[in-house]
Amino acid sequence: DIVMTQTPLSSPVTLGQPASISCRSSQSLVHSDGNTYLSWLQQRPGQPPRLLIYKISNRFSGVPDRFSGSGAGTDFTLKISRVEAEDVGVYYCMQATQFLSFGLGTKVEIK
Amino acid sequence: EVQLVESGGGLVQPGGSLRLSCAASGFTFSSYNMHWVRQAPGKGLQWVSYISSSSRTIYYSDSVKGRFTISRDNAKNSLYLQMNSLRAEDTAVYYCADGGYWGQGTLVTVSS
């Protein structure tokens, strides 16, 4: 099974400042089809998860451009360029190269 | 608009059974592989089961193997999860998802 390790587990951020979340997989996420199925999900309080980023760096429909993803192989990063109040929630990295597995989540909160 | 709507959750005693359903609309359901994912209260996300678009390929997490059965009816645009021999640790919100789109979830509580 692929284990996803996220850091930090908590990220207090000042409004308007950037935030960054890292995710490392226990093995390469490059699929046999050549794609890397690494996604980022946002879960606001009381809401279901929502897809933000898929295949490392592609923003899903309707996702603001302040969200960006990068990385390759086993190391990936989600960046929020300027945190807004509506960004409060828990962020999960998710791999879909082999079934699905998730990081433990990073709680983004406003200082 | 893509919609995934789960139903069938509720309170059940340990050892009991429940059948969850997920009604899909707004996309070509028969072309998409689907998953069930659960989230225990206050916890993170846990993958439960996968079914390919044609139902030919099915996988389960070790924690539910032998107790849960995933299925789908492409004619009805529906995904199912039959849950038997339920345990307290199965208590969670259950989501259907294709990896991109997620439903609102249905709460399953296993308690005497």
PDB file of C-alpha atoms in Angstrom:
ATOM      1  CA  ASP A   1       0.000   0.000   0.000  1.00  0.00           C
ATOM      2  CA  ILE A   2       1.156   3.540  -0.747  1.00  0.00           C
ATOM      3  CA  VAL A   3       1.512   5.651   2.395  1.00  0.00           C
ATOM      4  CA  MET A   4       1.104   9.408   2.079  1.00  0.00           C
ATOM      5  CA  THR A   5       2.900  11.620   4.600  1.00  0.00           C
ATOM      6  CA  GLN A   6       1.818  15.251   4.901  1.00  0.00           C
ATOM      7  CA  THR A   7       3.535  18.115   6.687  1.00  0.00           C
ATOM      8  CA  PRO A   8       2.751  20.177   8.618  1.00  0.00           C
ATOM      9  CA  LEU A   9      -0.329  18.831  10.374  1.00  0.00           C
ATOM     10  CA  SER A  10      -1.336  22.360  11.295  1.00  0.00           C
ATOM     11  CA  SER A  11      -0.638  25.669   9.575  1.00  0.00           C
ATOM     12  CA  PRO A  12      -1.693  28.943  11.221  1.00  0.00           C
ATOM     13  CA  VAL A  13      -1.506  31.635   8.562  1.00  0.00           C
ATOM     14  CA  THR A  14      -2.064  35.386   8.464  1.00  0.00           C
ATOM     15  CA  LEU A  15      -4.688  36.545   5.971  1.00  0.00           C
ATOM     16  CA  GLY A  16      -3.047  37.537   2.718  1.00  0.00           C
ATOM     17  CA  GLN A  17       0.108  35.564   3.435  1.00  0.00           C
ATOM     18  CA  PRO A  18       1.194  32.409   1.604  1.00  0.00           C
ATOM     19  CA  ALA A  19       0.832  28.841   2.846  1.00  0.00           C
ATOM     20  CA  SER A  20       2.573  25.687   1.736  1.00  0.00           C
ATOM     21  CA  ILE A  21       1.827  22.027   2.406  1.00  0.00           C
ATOM     22  CA  SER A  22       4.136  19.139   1.579  1.00  0.00           C
ATOM     23  CA  CYS A  23       3.237  15.565   0.776  1.00  0.00           C
ATOM     24  CA  ARG A  24       5.543  12.599   0.320  1.00  0.00           C
ATOM     25  CA  SER A  25       4.543   9.167  -0.951  1.00  0.00           C
ATOM     26  CA  SER A  26       6.168   5.907   0.127  1.00  0.00           C
ATOM     27  CA  GLN A  27       6.754   4.982  -3.510  1.00  0.00           C
ATOM     28  CA  SER A  28       6.717   6.685  -6.878  1.00  0.00           C
ATOM     29  CA  LEU A  29       3.271   7.801  -8.028  1.00  0.00           C
ATOM     30  CA  VAL A  30       4.129   7.537 -11.714  1.00  0.00           C
ATOM     31  CA  HIS A  31       1.526   5.206 -13.207  1.00  0.00           C
ATOM     32  CA  SER A  32       2.289   2.731 -15.971  1.00  0.00           C
ATOM     33  CA  ASP A  33       0.345   5.052 -18.308  1.00  0.00           C
ATOM     34  CA  GLY A  34       2.908   7.800 -17.629  1.00  0.00           C
ATOM     35  CA  ASN A  35       0.609   9.979 -15.525  1.00  0.00           C
ATOM     36  CA  THR A  36       1.158  10.862 -11.884  1.00  0.00           C
ATOM     37  CA  TYR A  37      -2.147  10.657 -10.053  1.00  0.00           C
ATOM     38  CA  LEU A  38      -1.509  13.033  -7.182  1.00  0.00           C
ATOM     39  CA  SER A  39      -4.369  15.285  -6.152  1.00  0.00           C
ATOM     40  CA  TRP A  40      -5.113  17.824  -3.456  1.00  0.00           C
ATOM     41  CA  LEU A  41      -8.470  18.033  -1.707  1.00  0.00           C
ATOM     42  CA  GLN A  42      -9.931  20.770   0.486  1.00  0.00           C
ATOM     43  CA  GLN A  43     -12.447  19.991   3.206  1.00  0.00           C
ATOM     44  CA  ARG A  44     -14.125  22.967   4.793  1.00  0.00           C
ATOM     45  CA  PRO A  45     -15.764  22.464   8.191  1.00  0.00           C
ATOM     46  CA  GLY A  46     -18.945  20.401   7.851  1.00  0.00           C
ATOM     47  CA  GLN A  47     -18.460  19.895   4.116  1.00  0.00           C
ATOM     48  CA  PRO A  48     -17.420  16.941   1.955  1.00  0.00           C
ATOM     49  CA  PRO A  49     -13.999  16.963   0.332  1.00  0.00           C
ATOM     50  CA  ARG A  50     -13.600  19.075  -2.780  1.00  0.00           C
ATOM     51  CA  LEU A  51     -11.009  18.495  -5.482  1.00  0.00           C
ATOM     52  CA  LEU A  52      -8.597  21.399  -5.939  1.00  0.00           C
ATOM     53  CA  ILE A  53      -5.682  20.012  -7.940  1.00  0.00           C
ATOM     54  CA  TYR A  54      -5.304  16.825 -10.002  1.00  0.00           C
ATOM     55  CA  LYS A  55      -2.309  15.187 -11.670  1.00  0.00           C
ATOM     56  CA  ILE A  56       0.116  17.262  -9.587  1.00  0.00           C
ATOM     57  CA  SER A  57      -0.584  20.718 -10.963  1.00  0.00           C
ATOM     58  CA  ASN A  58      -3.919  20.942 -12.788  1.00  0.00           C
ATOM     59  CA  ARG A  59      -6.542  23.141 -11.145  1.00  0.00           C
ATOM     60  CA  PHE A  60     -10.023  21.643 -11.095  1.00  0.00           C
ATOM     61  CA  SER A  61     -12.958  23.590 -12.500  1.00  0.00           C
ATOM     62  CA  GLY A  62     -13.742  26.697 -10.480  1.00  0.00           C
ATOM     63  CA  VAL A  63     -10.621  26.584  -8.301  1.00  0.00           C
ATOM     64  CA  PRO A  64      -9.028  30.017  -7.788  1.00  0.00           C
ATOM     65  CA  ASP A  65      -5.586  30.530  -9.285  1.00  0.00           C
ATOM     66  CA  ARG A  66      -4.091  31.300  -5.872  1.00  0.00           C
ATOM     67  CA  PHE A  67      -3.928  27.500  -5.478  1.00  0.00           C
ATOM     68  CA  SER A  68      -1.049  25.755  -7.225  1.00  0.00           C
ATOM     69  CA  GLY A  69       0.510  22.325  -7.121  1.00  0.00           C
ATOM     70  CA  SER A  70       3.974  21.104  -7.990  1.00  0.00           C
ATOM     71  CA  GLY A  71       6.296  18.164  -7.572  1.00  0.00           C
ATOM     72  CA  ALA A  72       7.255  14.864  -9.125  1.00  0.00           C
ATOM     73  CA  GLY A  73       7.868  11.231  -8.270  1.00  0.00           C
ATOM     74  CA  THR A  74       7.366  11.066  -4.503  1.00  0.00           C
ATOM     75  CA  ASP A  75       7.471  14.705  -3.373  1.00  0.00           C
ATOM     76  CA  PHE A  76       4.663  17.178  -3.905  1.00  0.00           C
ATOM     77  CA  THR A  77       3.617  20.622  -2.694  1.00  0.00           C
ATOM     78  CA  LEU A  78       0.405  22.615  -2.528  1.00  0.00           C
ATOM     79  CA  LYS A  79       0.788  26.378  -2.302  1.00  0.00           C
ATOM     80  CA  ILE A  80      -1.773  29.034  -1.545  1.00  0.00           C
ATOM     81  CA  SER A  81      -0.317  32.336  -2.710  1.00  0.00           C
ATOM     82  CA  ARG A  82      -2.457  34.578  -0.484  1.00  0.00           C
ATOM     83  CA  VAL A  83      -4.668  32.896   2.097  1.00  0.00           C
ATOM     84  CA  GLU A  84      -8.249  34.096   2.301  1.00  0.00           C
ATOM     85  CA  ALA A  85     -10.779  33.441   5.072  1.00  0.00           C
ATOM     86  CA  GLU A  86     -12.660  30.931   2.901  1.00  0.00           C
ATOM     87  CA  ASP A  87      -9.504  28.780   2.654  1.00  0.00           C
ATOM     88  CA  VAL A  88      -9.841  27.647   6.276  1.00  0.00           C
ATOM     89  CA  GLY A  89     -10.179  23.889   6.448  1.00  0.00           C
ATOM     90  CA  VAL A  90      -8.282  20.650   6.165  1.00  0.00           C
ATOM     91  CA  TYR A  91      -6.232  19.861   3.076  1.00  0.00           C
ATOM     92  CA  TYR A  92      -5.462  16.311   2.006  1.00  0.00           C
ATOM     93  CA  CYS A  93      -3.105  14.957  -0.581  1.00  0.00           C
ATOM     94  CA  MET A  94      -4.498  11.917  -2.338  1.00  0.00           C
ATOM     95  CA  GLN A  95      -2.872   9.398  -4.653  1.00  0.00           C
ATOM     96  CA  ALA A  96      -4.902   7.463  -7.214  1.00  0.00           C
ATOM     97  CA  THR A  97      -2.039   5.609  -8.889  1.00  0.00           C
ATOM     98  CA  GLN A  98      -2.797   2.472  -6.863  1.00  0.00           C
ATOM     99  CA  PHE A  99      -6.381   2.444  -5.472  1.00  0.00           C
ATOM    100  CA  LEU A 100      -6.677   5.587  -3.301  1.00  0.00           C
ATOM    101  CA  SER A 101      -4.805   6.673  -0.250  1.00  0.00           C
ATOM    102  CA  PHE A 102      -4.687   9.944   1.615  1.00  0.00           C
ATOM    103  CA  GLY A 103      -2.409  11.981   3.794  1.00  0.00           C
ATOM    104  CA  LEU A 104      -3.531  12.630   7.363  1.00  0.00           C
ATOM    105  CA  GLY A 105      -4.521  16.169   6.490  1.00  0.00           C
ATOM    106  CA  THR A 106      -3.214  19.662   7.198  1.00  0.00           C
ATOM    107  CA  LYS A 107      -5.425  22.038   9.108  1.00  0.00           C
ATOM    108  CA  VAL A 108      -5.162  25.580   7.740  1.00  0.00           C
ATOM    109  CA  GLU A 109      -6.380  28.205  10.170  1.00  0.00           C
ATOM    110  CA  ILE A 110      -6.134  31.953  10.454  1.00  0.00           C
ATOM    111  CA  LYS A 111      -3.776  33.392  13.072  1.00  0.00           C
TER     112      LYS A 111
ATOM    113  CA  GLU B   1     -24.024  19.648 -13.212  1.00  0.00           C
ATOM    114  CA  VAL B   2     -22.350  16.571 -11.778  1.00  0.00           C
ATOM    115  CA  GLN B   3     -24.119  15.192  -8.714  1.00  0.00           C
ATOM    116  CA  LEU B   4     -23.443  12.227  -6.490  1.00  0.00           C
ATOM    117  CA  VAL B   5     -26.091  11.630  -3.834  1.00  0.00           C
ATOM    118  CA  GLU B   6     -25.561   8.960  -1.194  1.00  0.00           C
ATOM    119  CA  SER B   7     -28.336   7.394   0.834  1.00  0.00           C
ATOM    120  CA  GLY B   8     -28.985   4.407   3.060  1.00  0.00           C
ATOM    121  CA  GLY B   9     -27.017   5.352   6.147  1.00  0.00           C
ATOM    122  CA  GLY B  10     -28.377   5.118   9.660  1.00  0.00           C
ATOM    123  CA  LEU B  11     -28.022   3.522  13.068  1.00  0.00           C
ATOM    124  CA  VAL B  12     -27.381  -0.221  13.118  1.00  0.00           C
ATOM    125  CA  GLN B  13     -26.381  -2.655  15.825  1.00  0.00           C
ATOM    126  CA  PRO B  14     -23.018  -4.433  15.770  1.00  0.00           C
ATOM    127  CA  GLY B  15     -23.250  -7.446  13.497  1.00  0.00           C
ATOM    128  CA  GLY B  16     -25.996  -5.858  11.447  1.00  0.00           C
ATOM    129  CA  SER B  17     -26.182  -4.907   7.787  1.00  0.00           C
ATOM    130  CA  LEU B  18     -26.824  -1.816   5.695  1.00  0.00           C
ATOM    131  CA  ARG B  19     -26.896  -1.109   1.967  1.00  0.00           C
ATOM    132  CA  LEU B  20     -25.664   2.260   0.798  1.00  0.00           C
ATOM    133  CA  SER B  21     -26.616   3.728  -2.549  1.00  0.00           C
ATOM    134  CA  CYS B  22     -25.118   6.518  -4.618  1.00  0.00           C
ATOM    135  CA  ALA B  23     -27.177   8.103  -7.381  1.00  0.00           C
ATOM    136  CA  ALA B  24     -25.103   9.758 -10.094  1.00  0.00           C
ATOM    137  CA  SER B  25     -26.196  12.397 -12.569  1.00  0.00           C
ATOM    138  CA  GLY B  26     -24.712  15.005 -14.873  1.00  0.00           C
ATOM    139  CA  PHE B  27     -22.032  12.777 -16.382  1.00  0.00           C
ATOM    140  CA  THR B  28     -21.668   9.461 -18.205  1.00  0.00           C
ATOM    141  CA  PHE B  29     -21.620   7.248 -15.120  1.00  0.00           C
ATOM    142  CA  SER B  30     -20.960   4.067 -17.101  1.00  0.00           C
ATOM    143  CA  SER B  31     -17.590   5.433 -18.255  1.00  0.00           C
ATOM    144  CA  TYR B  32     -16.174   6.120 -14.803  1.00  0.00           C
ATOM    145  CA  ASN B  33     -14.471   3.976 -12.209  1.00  0.00           C
ATOM    146  CA  MET B  34     -15.903   4.649  -8.761  1.00  0.00           C
ATOM    147  CA  HIS B  35     -14.829   4.464  -5.128  1.00  0.00           C
ATOM    148  CA  TRP B  36     -16.337   4.414  -1.676  1.00  0.00           C
ATOM    149  CA  VAL B  37     -14.361   6.436   0.876  1.00  0.00           C
ATOM    150  CA  ARG B  38     -15.212   6.862   4.538  1.00  0.00           C
ATOM    151  CA  GLN B  39     -14.394   9.325   7.285  1.00  0.00           C
ATOM    152  CA  ALA B  40     -14.781   8.422  10.932  1.00  0.00           C
ATOM    153  CA  PRO B  41     -15.926  11.279  13.200  1.00  0.00           C
ATOM    154  CA  GLY B  42     -13.115  13.795  13.576  1.00  0.00           C
ATOM    155  CA  LYS B  43     -10.727  11.666  11.534  1.00  0.00           C
ATOM    156  CA  GLY B  44      -9.210  11.642   8.063  1.00  0.00           C
ATOM    157  CA  LEU B  45     -10.242   9.973   4.836  1.00  0.00           C
ATOM    158  CA  GLN B  46      -9.994   6.213   4.332  1.00  0.00           C
ATOM    159  CA  TRP B  47     -10.456   4.428   1.030  1.00  0.00           C
ATOM    160  CA  VAL B  48     -12.933   1.540   1.304  1.00  0.00           C
ATOM    161  CA  SER B  49     -13.551   0.011  -2.114  1.00  0.00           C
ATOM    162  CA  TYR B  50     -13.125   0.447  -5.885  1.00  0.00           C
ATOM    163  CA  ILE B  51     -15.129  -0.761  -8.866  1.00  0.00           C
ATOM    164  CA  SER B  52     -14.204  -0.299 -12.501  1.00  0.00           C
ATOM    165  CA  SER B  53     -16.634   1.174 -14.991  1.00  0.00           C
ATOM    166  CA  SER B  54     -17.630  -2.278 -16.289  1.00  0.00           C
ATOM    167  CA  SER B  55     -17.618  -3.927 -12.826  1.00  0.00           C
ATOM    168  CA  ARG B  56     -14.886  -6.308 -14.023  1.00  0.00           C
ATOM    169  CA  THR B  57     -12.353  -5.102 -11.475  1.00  0.00           C
ATOM    170  CA  ILE B  58     -13.151  -4.732  -7.782  1.00  0.00           C
ATOM    171  CA  TYR B  59     -10.896  -4.067  -4.821  1.00  0.00           C
ATOM    172  CA  TYR B  60     -11.425  -3.670  -1.082  1.00  0.00           C
ATOM    173  CA  SER B  61      -9.355  -2.335   1.764  1.00  0.00           C
ATOM    174  CA  ASP B  62      -8.196  -5.012   4.183  1.00  0.00           C
ATOM    175  CA  SER B  63     -10.420  -3.554   6.901  1.00  0.00           C
ATOM    176  CA  VAL B  64     -13.641  -4.393   5.007  1.00  0.00           C
ATOM    177  CA  LYS B  65     -12.650  -7.347   2.830  1.00  0.00           C
ATOM    178  CA  GLY B  66     -15.051 -10.239   3.250  1.00  0.00           C
ATOM    179  CA  ARG B  67     -17.716  -8.054   4.873  1.00  0.00           C
ATOM    180  CA  PHE B  68     -18.508  -5.357   2.294  1.00  0.00           C
ATOM    181  CA  THR B  69     -19.559  -5.782  -1.337  1.00  0.00           C
ATOM    182  CA  ILE B  70     -19.414  -3.032  -3.925  1.00  0.00           C
ATOM    183  CA  SER B  71     -21.580  -3.114  -7.025  1.00  0.00           C
ATOM    184  CA  ARG B  72     -23.054  -0.816  -9.641  1.00  0.00           C
ATOM    185  CA  ASP B  73     -25.945  -0.638 -12.068  1.00  0.00           C
ATOM    186  CA  ASN B  74     -24.937   1.481 -15.030  1.00  0.00           C
ATOM    187  CA  ALA B  75     -28.487   1.402 -16.412  1.00  0.00           C
ATOM    188  CA  LYS B  76     -29.654   3.099 -13.219  1.00  0.00           C
ATOM    189  CA  ASN B  77     -26.576   5.341 -12.832  1.00  0.00           C
ATOM    190  CA  SER B  78     -26.131   3.926  -9.360  1.00  0.00           C
ATOM    191  CA  LEU B  79     -23.344   2.672  -7.125  1.00  0.00           C
ATOM    192  CA  TYR B  80     -23.922   0.447  -4.090  1.00  0.00           C
ATOM    193  CA  LEU B  81     -22.133  -0.766  -0.987  1.00  0.00           C
ATOM    194  CA  GLN B  82     -23.561  -3.758   0.859  1.00  0.00           C
ATOM    195  CA  MET B  83     -22.143  -3.742   4.380  1.00  0.00           C
ATOM    196  CA  ASN B  84     -22.475  -6.869   6.521  1.00  0.00           C
ATOM    197  CA  SER B  85     -21.118  -7.862   9.938  1.00  0.00           C
ATOM    198  CA  LEU B  86     -20.811  -4.207  10.875  1.00  0.00           C
ATOM    199  CA  ARG B  87     -18.507  -3.182  13.706  1.00  0.00           C
ATOM    200  CA  ALA B  88     -18.247  -0.064  15.854  1.00  0.00           C
ATOM    201  CA  GLU B  89     -15.130   0.924  13.919  1.00  0.00           C
ATOM    202  CA  ASP B  90     -17.183   1.104  10.716  1.00  0.00           C
ATOM    203  CA  THR B  91     -18.926   4.190  12.107  1.00  0.00           C
ATOM    204  CA  ALA B  92     -18.227   6.955   9.605  1.00  0.00           C
ATOM    205  CA  VAL B  93     -19.566   9.189   6.901  1.00  0.00           C
ATOM    206  CA  TYR B  94     -19.427   7.218   3.651  1.00  0.00           C
ATOM    207  CA  TYR B  95     -18.741   9.087   0.415  1.00  0.00           C
ATOM    208  CA  CYS B  96     -18.983   7.898  -3.143  1.00  0.00           C
ATOM    209  CA  ALA B  97     -16.461   9.512  -5.435  1.00  0.00           C
ATOM    210  CA  ASP B  98     -14.809   9.118  -8.774  1.00  0.00           C
ATOM    211  CA  GLY B  99     -11.691  10.766  -7.389  1.00  0.00           C
ATOM    212  CA  GLY B 100     -12.734  14.152  -8.732  1.00  0.00           C
ATOM    213  CA  TYR B 101     -16.350  14.580  -7.740  1.00  0.00           C
ATOM    214  CA  TRP B 102     -17.584  13.683  -4.258  1.00  0.00           C
ATOM    215  CA  GLY B 103     -21.046  13.256  -2.820  1.00  0.00           C
ATOM    216  CA  GLN B 104     -22.260  14.844   0.412  1.00  0.00           C
ATOM    217  CA  GLY B 105     -21.917  11.550   2.242  1.00  0.00           C
ATOM    218  CA  THR B 106     -24.193   9.384   4.357  1.00  0.00           C
ATOM    219  CA  LEU B 107     -23.586   8.697   8.042  1.00  0.00           C
ATOM    220  CA  VAL B 108     -23.383   5.121   9.273  1.00  0.00           C
ATOM    221  CA  THR B 109     -23.430   4.626  13.036  1.00  0.00           C
ATOM    222  CA  VAL B 110     -22.783   1.173  14.459  1.00  0.00           C
ATOM    223  CA  SER B 111     -23.804   1.039  18.078  1.00  0.00           C
ATOM    224  CA  SER B 112     -25.909  -0.981  20.488  1.00  0.00           C
TER     225      SER B 112
END
